[in-house]
XYZ file of C-alpha atoms in Angstrom:
92
model
C -43.857 -11.362 18.046
C -42.696 -8.407 16.164
C -40.355 -7.483 18.932
C -38.783 -10.905 18.982
C -38.031 -10.737 15.275
C -36.500 -7.365 15.620
C -34.284 -8.591 18.495
C -33.281 -11.623 16.541
C -32.426 -9.535 13.459
C -30.430 -7.115 15.623
C -28.487 -9.987 17.224
C -27.727 -11.453 13.826
C -26.451 -8.137 12.470
C -24.261 -7.745 15.461
C -22.747 -11.162 14.706
C -22.509 -10.707 10.871
C -21.325 -7.120 10.407
C -17.883 -7.800 11.925
C -17.300 -10.562 9.392
C -17.118 -7.871 6.697
C -15.540 -4.938 8.609
C -12.276 -6.496 9.863
C -10.925 -8.669 7.003
C -7.337 -9.302 8.248
C -7.758 -9.828 11.949
C -5.154 -12.013 13.694
C -5.896 -14.131 16.559
C -4.205 -17.475 17.251
C -6.150 -20.401 18.441
C -5.533 -24.032 19.556
C -5.806 -25.472 16.056
C -2.882 -23.429 14.763
C -0.774 -24.147 17.780
C -1.490 -27.813 17.435
C -0.460 -27.863 13.874
C 2.816 -26.141 14.620
C 3.648 -28.638 17.294
C 2.724 -31.597 15.065
C 4.815 -30.198 12.185
C 7.785 -29.673 14.477
C 7.525 -33.356 15.549
C 6.626 -34.822 12.096
C 7.840 -32.647 9.196
C 5.857 -34.380 6.518
C 2.574 -33.968 8.244
C -0.385 -32.980 5.950
C -3.900 -32.374 7.257
C -6.324 -35.026 6.316
C -9.389 -32.708 6.230
C -9.985 -29.177 4.830
C -12.346 -26.590 6.279
C -15.686 -26.035 4.435
C -15.603 -22.313 5.320
C -12.528 -20.303 6.049
C -13.347 -17.145 8.055
C -11.426 -13.933 6.975
C -9.380 -13.837 10.312
C -8.907 -15.396 13.693
C -11.129 -12.942 15.555
C -13.927 -13.788 13.170
C -13.445 -17.416 14.024
C -13.704 -16.544 17.683
C -16.872 -14.565 17.017
C -18.466 -17.476 15.272
C -17.297 -19.851 18.054
C -18.816 -17.521 20.725
C -22.089 -17.210 18.645
C -22.271 -21.035 18.515
C -21.780 -21.198 22.346
C -24.465 -18.581 22.909
C -26.922 -20.510 20.603
C -26.186 -23.742 22.452
C -26.715 -22.059 25.859
C -30.054 -20.693 24.629
C -31.241 -24.015 23.585
C -30.164 -25.724 26.856
C -31.809 -22.888 28.811
C -35.043 -23.294 26.765
C -35.082 -27.003 27.310
C -34.524 -26.601 31.032
C -37.117 -23.886 31.264
C -39.622 -26.076 29.345
C -39.057 -29.150 31.669
C -39.366 -26.978 34.665
C -42.654 -25.347 33.581
C -44.033 -28.776 32.665
C -43.322 -30.139 36.119
C -44.911 -27.126 37.884
C -48.022 -27.478 35.801
C -48.290 -31.192 36.604
C -47.908 -30.452 40.229
C -50.859 -27.837 40.211
């Protein structure tokens, strides 16, 4: 149990520390490109929603997206493993 907590804290530190180390990172994503194209077509465009949290840079946003994908993959893997284990137990 202690080993799992240590690994979780290490993974969280690896994900969070870069948020504070590189404040002005630049990395363009699909959202920025889409807004540029829309503004070129319709010059009076104004976004109808505002972000709750604005990361300090684009690479930070990419890091958070990757972390979200990894967590989702972990959840899916856990569910598949649980279902597979249950089916093996029922066959025994």
